[in-house]
PDB file of C-alpha atoms in Angstrom:
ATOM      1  CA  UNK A   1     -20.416 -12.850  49.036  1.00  0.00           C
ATOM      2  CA  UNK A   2     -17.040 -14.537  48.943  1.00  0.00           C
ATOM      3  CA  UNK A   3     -17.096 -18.043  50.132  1.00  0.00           C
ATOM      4  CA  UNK A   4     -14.313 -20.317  51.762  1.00  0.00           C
ATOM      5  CA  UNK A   5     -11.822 -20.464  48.487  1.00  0.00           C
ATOM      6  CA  UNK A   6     -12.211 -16.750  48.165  1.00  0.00           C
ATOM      7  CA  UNK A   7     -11.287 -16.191  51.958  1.00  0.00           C
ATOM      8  CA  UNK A   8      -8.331 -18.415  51.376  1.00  0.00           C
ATOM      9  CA  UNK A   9      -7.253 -16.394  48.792  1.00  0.00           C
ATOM     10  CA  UNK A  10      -7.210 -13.198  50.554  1.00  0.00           C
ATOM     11  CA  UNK A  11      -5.109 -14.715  53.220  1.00  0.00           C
ATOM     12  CA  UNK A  12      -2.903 -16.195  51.335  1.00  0.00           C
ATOM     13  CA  UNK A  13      -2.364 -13.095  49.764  1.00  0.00           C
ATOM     14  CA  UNK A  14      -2.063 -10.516  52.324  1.00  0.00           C
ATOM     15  CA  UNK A  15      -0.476 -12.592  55.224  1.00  0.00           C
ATOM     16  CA  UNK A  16       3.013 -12.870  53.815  1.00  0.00           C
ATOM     17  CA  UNK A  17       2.948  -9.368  53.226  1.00  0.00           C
ATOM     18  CA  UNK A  18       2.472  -8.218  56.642  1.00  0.00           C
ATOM     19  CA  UNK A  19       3.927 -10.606  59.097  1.00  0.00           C
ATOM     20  CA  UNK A  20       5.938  -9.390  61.186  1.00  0.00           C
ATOM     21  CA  UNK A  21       4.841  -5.664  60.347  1.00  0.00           C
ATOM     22  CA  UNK A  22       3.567  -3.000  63.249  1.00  0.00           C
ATOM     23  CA  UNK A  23       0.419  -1.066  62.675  1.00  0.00           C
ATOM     24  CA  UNK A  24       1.634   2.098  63.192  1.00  0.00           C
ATOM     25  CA  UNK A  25      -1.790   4.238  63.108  1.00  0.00           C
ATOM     26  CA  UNK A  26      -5.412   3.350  62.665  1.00  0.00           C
ATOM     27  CA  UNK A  27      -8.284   5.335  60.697  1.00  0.00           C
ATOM     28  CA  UNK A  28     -12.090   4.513  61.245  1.00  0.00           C
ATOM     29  CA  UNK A  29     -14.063   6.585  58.809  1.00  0.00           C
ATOM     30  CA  UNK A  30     -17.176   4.586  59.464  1.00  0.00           C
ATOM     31  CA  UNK A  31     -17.691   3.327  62.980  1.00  0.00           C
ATOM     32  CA  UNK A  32     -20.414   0.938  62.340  1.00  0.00           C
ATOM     33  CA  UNK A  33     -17.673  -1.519  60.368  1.00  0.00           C
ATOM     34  CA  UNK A  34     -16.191  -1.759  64.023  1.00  0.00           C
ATOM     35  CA  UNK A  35     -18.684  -4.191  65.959  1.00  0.00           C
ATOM     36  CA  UNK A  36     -16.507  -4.426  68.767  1.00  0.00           C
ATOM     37  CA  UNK A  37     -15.254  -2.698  70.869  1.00  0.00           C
ATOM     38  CA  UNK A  38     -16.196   1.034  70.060  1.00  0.00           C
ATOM     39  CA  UNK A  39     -14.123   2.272  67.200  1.00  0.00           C
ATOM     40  CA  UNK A  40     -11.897   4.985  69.180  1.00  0.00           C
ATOM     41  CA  UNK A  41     -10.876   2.113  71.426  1.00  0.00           C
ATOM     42  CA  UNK A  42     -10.172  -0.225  68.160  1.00  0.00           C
ATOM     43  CA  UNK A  43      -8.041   2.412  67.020  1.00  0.00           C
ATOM     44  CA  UNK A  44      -6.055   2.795  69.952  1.00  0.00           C
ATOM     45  CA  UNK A  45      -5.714  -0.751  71.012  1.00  0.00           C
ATOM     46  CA  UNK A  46      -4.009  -1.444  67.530  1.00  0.00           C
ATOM     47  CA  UNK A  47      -1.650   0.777  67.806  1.00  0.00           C
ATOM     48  CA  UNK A  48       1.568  -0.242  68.211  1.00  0.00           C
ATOM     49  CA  UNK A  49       0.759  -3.456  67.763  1.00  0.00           C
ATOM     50  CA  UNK A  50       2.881  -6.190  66.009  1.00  0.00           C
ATOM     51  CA  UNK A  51       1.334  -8.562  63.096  1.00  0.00           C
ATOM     52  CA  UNK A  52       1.963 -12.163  63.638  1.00  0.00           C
ATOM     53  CA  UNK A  53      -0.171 -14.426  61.352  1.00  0.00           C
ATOM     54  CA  UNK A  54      -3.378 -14.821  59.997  1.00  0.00           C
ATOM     55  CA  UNK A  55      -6.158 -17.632  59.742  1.00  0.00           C
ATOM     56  CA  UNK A  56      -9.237 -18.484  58.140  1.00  0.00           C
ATOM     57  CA  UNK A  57     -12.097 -20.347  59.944  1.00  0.00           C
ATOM     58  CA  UNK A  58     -15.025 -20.490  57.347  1.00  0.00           C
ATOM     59  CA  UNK A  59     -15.734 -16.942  55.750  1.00  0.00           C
ATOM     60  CA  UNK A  60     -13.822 -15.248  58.702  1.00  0.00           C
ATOM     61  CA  UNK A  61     -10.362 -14.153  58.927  1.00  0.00           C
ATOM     62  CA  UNK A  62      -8.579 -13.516  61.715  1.00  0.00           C
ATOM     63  CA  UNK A  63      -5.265 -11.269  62.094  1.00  0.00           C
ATOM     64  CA  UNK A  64      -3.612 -12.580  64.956  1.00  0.00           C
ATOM     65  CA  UNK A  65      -1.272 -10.052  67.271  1.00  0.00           C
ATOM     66  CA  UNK A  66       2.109 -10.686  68.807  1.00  0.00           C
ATOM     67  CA  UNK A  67       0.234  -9.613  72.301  1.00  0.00           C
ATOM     68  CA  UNK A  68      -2.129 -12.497  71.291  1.00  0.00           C
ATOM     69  CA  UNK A  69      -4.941 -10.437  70.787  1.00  0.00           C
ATOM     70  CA  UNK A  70      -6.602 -10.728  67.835  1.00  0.00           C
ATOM     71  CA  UNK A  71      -9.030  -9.099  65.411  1.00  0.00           C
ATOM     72  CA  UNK A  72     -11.644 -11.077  63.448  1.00  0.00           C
ATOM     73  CA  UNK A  73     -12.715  -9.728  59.902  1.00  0.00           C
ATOM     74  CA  UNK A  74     -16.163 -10.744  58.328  1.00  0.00           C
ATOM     75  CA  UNK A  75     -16.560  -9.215  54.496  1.00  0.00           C
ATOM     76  CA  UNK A  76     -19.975 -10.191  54.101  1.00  0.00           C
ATOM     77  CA  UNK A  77     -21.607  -9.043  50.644  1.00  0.00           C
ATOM     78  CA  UNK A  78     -19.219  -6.646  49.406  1.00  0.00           C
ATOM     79  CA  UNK A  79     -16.133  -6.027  51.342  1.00  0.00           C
ATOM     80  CA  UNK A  80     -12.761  -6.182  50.390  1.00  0.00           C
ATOM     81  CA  UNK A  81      -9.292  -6.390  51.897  1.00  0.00           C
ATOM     82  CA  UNK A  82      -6.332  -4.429  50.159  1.00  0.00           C
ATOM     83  CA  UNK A  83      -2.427  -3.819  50.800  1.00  0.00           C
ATOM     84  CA  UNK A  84      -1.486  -0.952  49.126  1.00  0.00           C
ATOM     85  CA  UNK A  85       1.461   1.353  48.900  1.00  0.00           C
ATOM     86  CA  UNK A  86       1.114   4.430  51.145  1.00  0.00           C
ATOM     87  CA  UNK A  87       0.325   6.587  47.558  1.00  0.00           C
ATOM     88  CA  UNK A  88      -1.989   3.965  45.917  1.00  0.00           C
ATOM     89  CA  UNK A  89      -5.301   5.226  44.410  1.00  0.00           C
ATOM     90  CA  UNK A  90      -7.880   4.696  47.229  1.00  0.00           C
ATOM     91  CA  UNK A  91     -10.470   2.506  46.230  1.00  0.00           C
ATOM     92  CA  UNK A  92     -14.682   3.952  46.674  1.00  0.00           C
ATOM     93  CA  UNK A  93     -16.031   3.008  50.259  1.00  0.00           C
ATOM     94  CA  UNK A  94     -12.581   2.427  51.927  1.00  0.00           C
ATOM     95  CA  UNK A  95     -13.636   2.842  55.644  1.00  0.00           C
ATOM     96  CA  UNK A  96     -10.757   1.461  57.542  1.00  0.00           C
ATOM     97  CA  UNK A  97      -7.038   2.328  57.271  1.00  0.00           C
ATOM     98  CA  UNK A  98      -4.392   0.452  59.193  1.00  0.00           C
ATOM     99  CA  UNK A  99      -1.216   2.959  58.369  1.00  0.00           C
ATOM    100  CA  UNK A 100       2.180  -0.086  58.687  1.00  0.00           C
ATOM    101  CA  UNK A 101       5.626   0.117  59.683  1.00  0.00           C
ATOM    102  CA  UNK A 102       7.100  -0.334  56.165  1.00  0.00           C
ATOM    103  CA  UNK A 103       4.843   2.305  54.410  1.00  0.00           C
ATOM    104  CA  UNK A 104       2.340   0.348  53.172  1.00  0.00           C
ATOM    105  CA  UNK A 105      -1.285   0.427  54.068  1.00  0.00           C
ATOM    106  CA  UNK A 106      -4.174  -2.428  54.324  1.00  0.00           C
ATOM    107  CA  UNK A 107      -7.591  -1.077  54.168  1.00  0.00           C
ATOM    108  CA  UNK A 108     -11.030  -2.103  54.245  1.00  0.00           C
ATOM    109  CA  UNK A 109     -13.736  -1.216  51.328  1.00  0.00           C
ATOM    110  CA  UNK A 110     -17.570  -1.813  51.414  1.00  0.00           C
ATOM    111  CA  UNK A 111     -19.843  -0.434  49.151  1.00  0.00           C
ATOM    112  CA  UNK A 112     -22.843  -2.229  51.247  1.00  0.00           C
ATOM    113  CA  UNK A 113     -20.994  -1.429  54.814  1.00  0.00           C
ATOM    114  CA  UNK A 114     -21.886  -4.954  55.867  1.00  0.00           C
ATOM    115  CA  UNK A 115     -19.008  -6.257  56.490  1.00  0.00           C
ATOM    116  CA  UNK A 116     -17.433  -6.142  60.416  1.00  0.00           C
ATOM    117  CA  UNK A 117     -14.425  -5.875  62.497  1.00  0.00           C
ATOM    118  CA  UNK A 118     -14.092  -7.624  66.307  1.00  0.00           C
ATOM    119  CA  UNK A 119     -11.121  -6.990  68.105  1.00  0.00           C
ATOM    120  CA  UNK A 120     -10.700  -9.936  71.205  1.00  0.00           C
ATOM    121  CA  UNK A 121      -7.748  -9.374  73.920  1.00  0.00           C
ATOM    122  CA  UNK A 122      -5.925 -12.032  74.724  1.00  0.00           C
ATOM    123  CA  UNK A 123      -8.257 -14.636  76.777  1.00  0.00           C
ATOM    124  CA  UNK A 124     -11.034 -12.413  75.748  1.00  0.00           C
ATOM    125  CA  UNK A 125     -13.817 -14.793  75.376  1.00  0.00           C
ATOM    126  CA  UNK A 126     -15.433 -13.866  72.175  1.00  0.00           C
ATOM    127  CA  UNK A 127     -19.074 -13.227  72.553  1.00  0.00           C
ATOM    128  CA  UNK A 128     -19.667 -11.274  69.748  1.00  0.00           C
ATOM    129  CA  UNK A 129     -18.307 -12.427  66.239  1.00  0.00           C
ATOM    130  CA  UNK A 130     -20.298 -15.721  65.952  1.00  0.00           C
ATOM    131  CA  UNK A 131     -17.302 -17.547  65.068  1.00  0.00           C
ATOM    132  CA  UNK A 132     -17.163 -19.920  67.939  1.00  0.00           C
ATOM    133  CA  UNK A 133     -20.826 -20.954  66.379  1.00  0.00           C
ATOM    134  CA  UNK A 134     -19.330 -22.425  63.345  1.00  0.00           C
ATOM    135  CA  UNK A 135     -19.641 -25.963  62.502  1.00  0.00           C
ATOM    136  CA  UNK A 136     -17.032 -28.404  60.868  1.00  0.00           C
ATOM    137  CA  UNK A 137     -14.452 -26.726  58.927  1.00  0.00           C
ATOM    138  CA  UNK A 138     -13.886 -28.860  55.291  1.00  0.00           C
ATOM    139  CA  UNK A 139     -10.833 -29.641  55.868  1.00  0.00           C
ATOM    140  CA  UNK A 140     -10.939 -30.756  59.285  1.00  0.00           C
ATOM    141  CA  UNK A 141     -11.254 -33.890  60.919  1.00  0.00           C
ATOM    142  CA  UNK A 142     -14.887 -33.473  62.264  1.00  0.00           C
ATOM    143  CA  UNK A 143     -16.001 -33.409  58.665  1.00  0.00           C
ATOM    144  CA  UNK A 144     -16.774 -36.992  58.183  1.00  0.00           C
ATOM    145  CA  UNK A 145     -19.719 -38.766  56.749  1.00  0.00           C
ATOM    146  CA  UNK A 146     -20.392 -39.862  59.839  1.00  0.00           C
ATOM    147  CA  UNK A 147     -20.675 -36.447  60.853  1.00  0.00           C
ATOM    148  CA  UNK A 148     -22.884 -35.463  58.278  1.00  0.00           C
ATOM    149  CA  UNK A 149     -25.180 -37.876  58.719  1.00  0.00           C
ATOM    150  CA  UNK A 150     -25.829 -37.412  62.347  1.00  0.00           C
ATOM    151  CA  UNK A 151     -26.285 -33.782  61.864  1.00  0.00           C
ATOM    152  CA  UNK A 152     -28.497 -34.178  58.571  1.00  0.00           C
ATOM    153  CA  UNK A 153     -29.859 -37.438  58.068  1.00  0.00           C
ATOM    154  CA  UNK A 154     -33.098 -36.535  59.981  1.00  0.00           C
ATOM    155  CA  UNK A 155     -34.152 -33.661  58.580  1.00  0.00           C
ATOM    156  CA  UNK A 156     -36.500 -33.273  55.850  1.00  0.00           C
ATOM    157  CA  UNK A 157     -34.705 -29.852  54.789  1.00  0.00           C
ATOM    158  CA  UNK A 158     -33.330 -29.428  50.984  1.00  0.00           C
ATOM    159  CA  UNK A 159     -29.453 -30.762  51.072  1.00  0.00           C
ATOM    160  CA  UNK A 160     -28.697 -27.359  48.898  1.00  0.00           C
ATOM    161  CA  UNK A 161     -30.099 -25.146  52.457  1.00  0.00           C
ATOM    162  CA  UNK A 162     -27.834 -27.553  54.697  1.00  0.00           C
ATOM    163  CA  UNK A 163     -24.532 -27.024  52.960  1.00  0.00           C
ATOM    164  CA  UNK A 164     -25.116 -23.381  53.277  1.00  0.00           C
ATOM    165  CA  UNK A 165     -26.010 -23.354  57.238  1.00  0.00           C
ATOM    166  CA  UNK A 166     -22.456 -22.113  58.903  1.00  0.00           C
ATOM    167  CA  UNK A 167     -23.443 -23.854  61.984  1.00  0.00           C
ATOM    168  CA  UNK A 168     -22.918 -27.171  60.066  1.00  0.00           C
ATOM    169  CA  UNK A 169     -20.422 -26.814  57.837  1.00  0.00           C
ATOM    170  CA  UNK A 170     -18.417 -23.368  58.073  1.00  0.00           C
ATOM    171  CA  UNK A 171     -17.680 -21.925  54.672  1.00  0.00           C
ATOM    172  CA  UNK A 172     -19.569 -22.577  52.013  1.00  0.00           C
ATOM    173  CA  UNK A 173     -22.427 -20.952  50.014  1.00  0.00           C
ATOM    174  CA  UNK A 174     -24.581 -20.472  47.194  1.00  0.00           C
ATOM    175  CA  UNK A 175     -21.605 -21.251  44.389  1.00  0.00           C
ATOM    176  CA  UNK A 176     -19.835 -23.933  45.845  1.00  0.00           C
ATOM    177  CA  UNK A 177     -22.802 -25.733  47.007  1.00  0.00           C
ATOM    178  CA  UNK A 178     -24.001 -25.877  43.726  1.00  0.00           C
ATOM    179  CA  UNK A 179     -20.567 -27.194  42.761  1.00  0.00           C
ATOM    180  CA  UNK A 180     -20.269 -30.009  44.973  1.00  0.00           C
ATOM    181  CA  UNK A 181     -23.841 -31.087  44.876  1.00  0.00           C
ATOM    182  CA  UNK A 182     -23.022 -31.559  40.984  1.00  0.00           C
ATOM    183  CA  UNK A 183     -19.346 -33.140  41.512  1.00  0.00           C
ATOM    184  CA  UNK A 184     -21.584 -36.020  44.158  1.00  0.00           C
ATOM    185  CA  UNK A 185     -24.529 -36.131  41.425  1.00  0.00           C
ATOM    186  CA  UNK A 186     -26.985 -35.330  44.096  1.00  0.00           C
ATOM    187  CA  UNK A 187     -30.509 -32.805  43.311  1.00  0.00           C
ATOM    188  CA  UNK A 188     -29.562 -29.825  45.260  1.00  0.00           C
ATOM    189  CA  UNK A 189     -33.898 -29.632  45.931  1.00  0.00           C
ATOM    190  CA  UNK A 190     -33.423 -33.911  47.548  1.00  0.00           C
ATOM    191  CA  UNK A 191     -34.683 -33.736  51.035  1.00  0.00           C
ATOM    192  CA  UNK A 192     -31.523 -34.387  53.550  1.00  0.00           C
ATOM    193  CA  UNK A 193     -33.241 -37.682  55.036  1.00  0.00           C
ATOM    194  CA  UNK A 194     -33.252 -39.533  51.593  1.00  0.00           C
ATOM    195  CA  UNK A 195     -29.903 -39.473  51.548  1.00  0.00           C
ATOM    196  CA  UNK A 196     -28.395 -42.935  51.640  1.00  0.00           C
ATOM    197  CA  UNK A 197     -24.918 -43.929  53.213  1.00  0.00           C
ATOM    198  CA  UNK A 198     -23.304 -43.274  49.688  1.00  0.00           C
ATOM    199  CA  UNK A 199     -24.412 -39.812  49.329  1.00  0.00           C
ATOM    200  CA  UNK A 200     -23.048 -38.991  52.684  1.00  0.00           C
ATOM    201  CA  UNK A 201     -19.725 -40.357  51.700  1.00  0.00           C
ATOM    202  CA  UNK A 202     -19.416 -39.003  48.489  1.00  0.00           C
ATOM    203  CA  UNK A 203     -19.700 -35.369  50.694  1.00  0.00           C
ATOM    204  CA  UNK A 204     -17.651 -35.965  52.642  1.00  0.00           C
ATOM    205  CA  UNK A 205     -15.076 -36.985  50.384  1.00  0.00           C
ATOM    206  CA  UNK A 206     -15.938 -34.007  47.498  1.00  0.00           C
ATOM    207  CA  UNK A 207     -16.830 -30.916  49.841  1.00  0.00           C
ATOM    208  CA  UNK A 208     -12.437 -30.871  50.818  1.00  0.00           C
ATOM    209  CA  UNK A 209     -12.048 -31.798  47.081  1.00  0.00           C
ATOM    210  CA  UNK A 210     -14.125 -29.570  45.558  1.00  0.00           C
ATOM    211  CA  UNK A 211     -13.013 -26.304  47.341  1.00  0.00           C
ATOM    212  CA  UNK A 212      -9.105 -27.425  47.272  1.00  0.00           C
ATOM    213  CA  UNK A 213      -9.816 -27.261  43.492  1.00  0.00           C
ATOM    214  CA  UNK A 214     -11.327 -24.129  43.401  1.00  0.00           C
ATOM    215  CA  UNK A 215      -8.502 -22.392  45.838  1.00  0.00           C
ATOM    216  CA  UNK A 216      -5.767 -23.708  43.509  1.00  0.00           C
ATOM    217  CA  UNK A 217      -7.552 -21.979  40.734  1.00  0.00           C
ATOM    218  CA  UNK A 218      -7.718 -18.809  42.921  1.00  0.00           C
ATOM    219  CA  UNK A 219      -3.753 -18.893  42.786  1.00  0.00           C
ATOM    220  CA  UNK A 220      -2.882 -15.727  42.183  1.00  0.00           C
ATOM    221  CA  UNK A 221      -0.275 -13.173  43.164  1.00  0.00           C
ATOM    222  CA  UNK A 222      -0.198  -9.987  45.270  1.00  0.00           C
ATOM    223  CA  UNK A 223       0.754  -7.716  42.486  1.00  0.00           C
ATOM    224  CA  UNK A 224      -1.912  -9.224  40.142  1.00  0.00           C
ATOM    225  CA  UNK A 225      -4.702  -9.115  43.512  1.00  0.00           C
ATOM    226  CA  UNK A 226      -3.516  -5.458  43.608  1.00  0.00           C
ATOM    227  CA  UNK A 227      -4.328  -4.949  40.109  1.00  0.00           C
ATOM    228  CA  UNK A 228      -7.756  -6.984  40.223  1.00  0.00           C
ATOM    229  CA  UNK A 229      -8.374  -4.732  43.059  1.00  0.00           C
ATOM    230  CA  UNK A 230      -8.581  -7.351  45.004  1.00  0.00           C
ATOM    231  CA  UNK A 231     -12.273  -8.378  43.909  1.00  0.00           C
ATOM    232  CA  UNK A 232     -12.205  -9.737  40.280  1.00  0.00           C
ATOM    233  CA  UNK A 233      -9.784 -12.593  40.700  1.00  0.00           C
ATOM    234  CA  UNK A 234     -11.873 -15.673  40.306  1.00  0.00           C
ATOM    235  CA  UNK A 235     -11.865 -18.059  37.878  1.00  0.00           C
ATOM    236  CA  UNK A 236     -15.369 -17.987  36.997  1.00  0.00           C
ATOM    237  CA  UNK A 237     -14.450 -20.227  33.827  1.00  0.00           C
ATOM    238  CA  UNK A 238     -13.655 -23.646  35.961  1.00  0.00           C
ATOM    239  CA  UNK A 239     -17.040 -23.744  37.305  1.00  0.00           C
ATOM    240  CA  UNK A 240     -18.883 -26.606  36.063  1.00  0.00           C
ATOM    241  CA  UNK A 241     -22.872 -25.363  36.970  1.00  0.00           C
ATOM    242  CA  UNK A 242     -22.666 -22.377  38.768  1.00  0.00           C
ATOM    243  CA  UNK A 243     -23.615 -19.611  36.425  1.00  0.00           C
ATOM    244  CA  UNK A 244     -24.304 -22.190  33.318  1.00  0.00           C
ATOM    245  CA  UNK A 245     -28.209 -22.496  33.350  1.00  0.00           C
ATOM    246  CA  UNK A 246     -29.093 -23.051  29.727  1.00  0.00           C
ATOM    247  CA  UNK A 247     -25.653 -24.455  28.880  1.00  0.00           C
ATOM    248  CA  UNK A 248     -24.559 -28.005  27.954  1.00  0.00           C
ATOM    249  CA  UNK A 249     -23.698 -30.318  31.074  1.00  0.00           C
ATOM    250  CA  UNK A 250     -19.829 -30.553  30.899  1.00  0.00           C
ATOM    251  CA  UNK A 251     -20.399 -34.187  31.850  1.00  0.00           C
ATOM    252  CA  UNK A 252     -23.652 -35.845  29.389  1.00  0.00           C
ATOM    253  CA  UNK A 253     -24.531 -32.180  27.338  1.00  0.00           C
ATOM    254  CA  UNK A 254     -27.992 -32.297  28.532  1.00  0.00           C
ATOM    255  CA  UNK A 255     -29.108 -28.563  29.401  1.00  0.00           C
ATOM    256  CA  UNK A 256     -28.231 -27.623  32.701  1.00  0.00           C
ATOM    257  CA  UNK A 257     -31.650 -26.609  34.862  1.00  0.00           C
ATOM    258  CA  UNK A 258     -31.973 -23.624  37.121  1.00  0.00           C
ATOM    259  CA  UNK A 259     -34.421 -23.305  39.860  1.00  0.00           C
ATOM    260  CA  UNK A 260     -35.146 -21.926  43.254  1.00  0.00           C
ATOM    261  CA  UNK A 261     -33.968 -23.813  46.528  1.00  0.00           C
ATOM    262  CA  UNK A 262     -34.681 -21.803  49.724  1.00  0.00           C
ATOM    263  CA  UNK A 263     -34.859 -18.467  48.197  1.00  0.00           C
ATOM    264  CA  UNK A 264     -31.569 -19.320  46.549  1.00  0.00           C
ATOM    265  CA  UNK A 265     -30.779 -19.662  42.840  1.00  0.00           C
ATOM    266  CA  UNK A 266     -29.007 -23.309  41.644  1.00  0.00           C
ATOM    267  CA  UNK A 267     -28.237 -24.869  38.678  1.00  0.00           C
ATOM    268  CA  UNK A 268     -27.898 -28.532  38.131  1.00  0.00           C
ATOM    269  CA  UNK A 269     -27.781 -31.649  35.835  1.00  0.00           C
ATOM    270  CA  UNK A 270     -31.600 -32.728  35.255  1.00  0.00           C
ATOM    271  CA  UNK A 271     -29.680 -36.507  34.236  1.00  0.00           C
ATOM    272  CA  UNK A 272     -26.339 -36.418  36.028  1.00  0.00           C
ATOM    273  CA  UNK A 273     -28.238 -35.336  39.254  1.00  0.00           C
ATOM    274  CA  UNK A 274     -31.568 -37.120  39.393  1.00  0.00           C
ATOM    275  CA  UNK A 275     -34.801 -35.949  41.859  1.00  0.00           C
ATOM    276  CA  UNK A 276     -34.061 -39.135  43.883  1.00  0.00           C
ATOM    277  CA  UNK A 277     -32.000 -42.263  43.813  1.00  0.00           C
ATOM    278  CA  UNK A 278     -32.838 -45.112  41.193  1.00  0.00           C
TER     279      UNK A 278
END
């Protein structure tokens, strides 16, 4: 699934290229993508309508309108965002086609069909997309170790299964977590209330860090995300433990550990990230 630097990418990517840009027609081929409203009514509510911006709140994206409506995109496991020109190859599983005013087309692939559309009207409370669920965004102000700690500091859960919990902190899964927990030298498997004052800091401070890094090393441009398809344009090779179990630990070249954390595969640093604090 992508996470946070992933999402950032894709919007980085594909909101310079259609600001500003009416969607001229819309094509559902699978209605289920389309959680809400029905998917004849998606269709014809776009149409005509003017692109303004976009933004990125955790793993969502949101395409805002010049009517201030606004539709809120969810990829989930597989799907992928894509502007094309009007004659591009079309990619297996595309399922949504929104035909623009300058020829080009952005469509919507999912080989697993989990990934969802919302579209809200303007003052539309929105009900449906979960979004308004999220917790502290990393690089907001509400991420503090103060925060943290109130939110965490009492339960006896695995700090790996907190950092992924969207209603916490919005944005970040199964990689990353891995990769900060590593960066703070904390055992993904500690429980959250052993955590001293430190620990909460160093979070704090690392979780903005950490994914900054990784979106820098996302950098890429359209015609190269075109190319990659939009899908293969990580850079695997700057992760430090992700991925790595058996390897060297970039840090003390002990061998890095893998094991299972709430049904989720991590990798860590049996020395750099000890079971509990010395």
């Amino acid at each position: 699934m992508p996470e946070l630097p992933e999402v950032e990418t894709i919007k980085r990517v594909i909101e310079p290229q259609i600001q500003g840009l009416i969607i001229e027609k819309v094509t559902v081929r699978r209605p289920e993508v389309v959680a809400h409203p029905e998917a004849d009514e998606f269709c014809t509510l776009l149409t005509g309508q003017t692109i303004s911006h976009m933004t990125r709140q955790g793993k969502f994206l949101m395409i805002h309108l010049n009517s201030h409506d606004r539709m809120i995109l969810h990829l989930r496991m597989t799907g992928c965002l894509l502007l094309t020109p009007h004659d591009h190859p079309e990619e297996k599983h595309t399922h949504i086609i929104f035909n623009l005013s300058n020829g080009s087309e952005l469509r919507f692939s999912d080989m697993r069909r989990f990934g969802r559309f919302w579209l809200l009207r303007e003052d539309e409370n929105d009900t449906y997309s979960g979004v308004n669920k999220l917790g502290a965004d990393p690089f907001g102000a509400k991420l503090t170790a103060e925060y943290l700690h109130a939110r965490l500091s009492r339960r006896h859960k695995a700090i790996k299964e907190c950092l992924l919990e969207q209603n916490i902190i919005a944005g970040i899964g199964n990689i990353y977590s891995d990769e900060i927990l590593f960066a703070c030298g904390i055992y993904p498997a500690r429980p959250a209330d052993t955590l001293e004052d430190q620990d909460w800091d160093k979070l704090a401070a690392l979780i903005p860090k950490q994914l900054l890094y990784f979106i820098n090393k996302n950098e890429i441009t359209a015609e190269e995300y075109l190319e990659a398809k939009g899908q293969d344009y990580r850079n695997t090779p700057f992760l430090q433990v992700y991925g790595h179990a058996g390897k060297p630990c970039p840090k003390c070249s002990e061998t890095l550990c893998r094991m299972v954390v709430g049904g989720r595969g991590s990798v860590y640093c049996p020395v750099c990230q000890k079971k509990s604090a010395d």
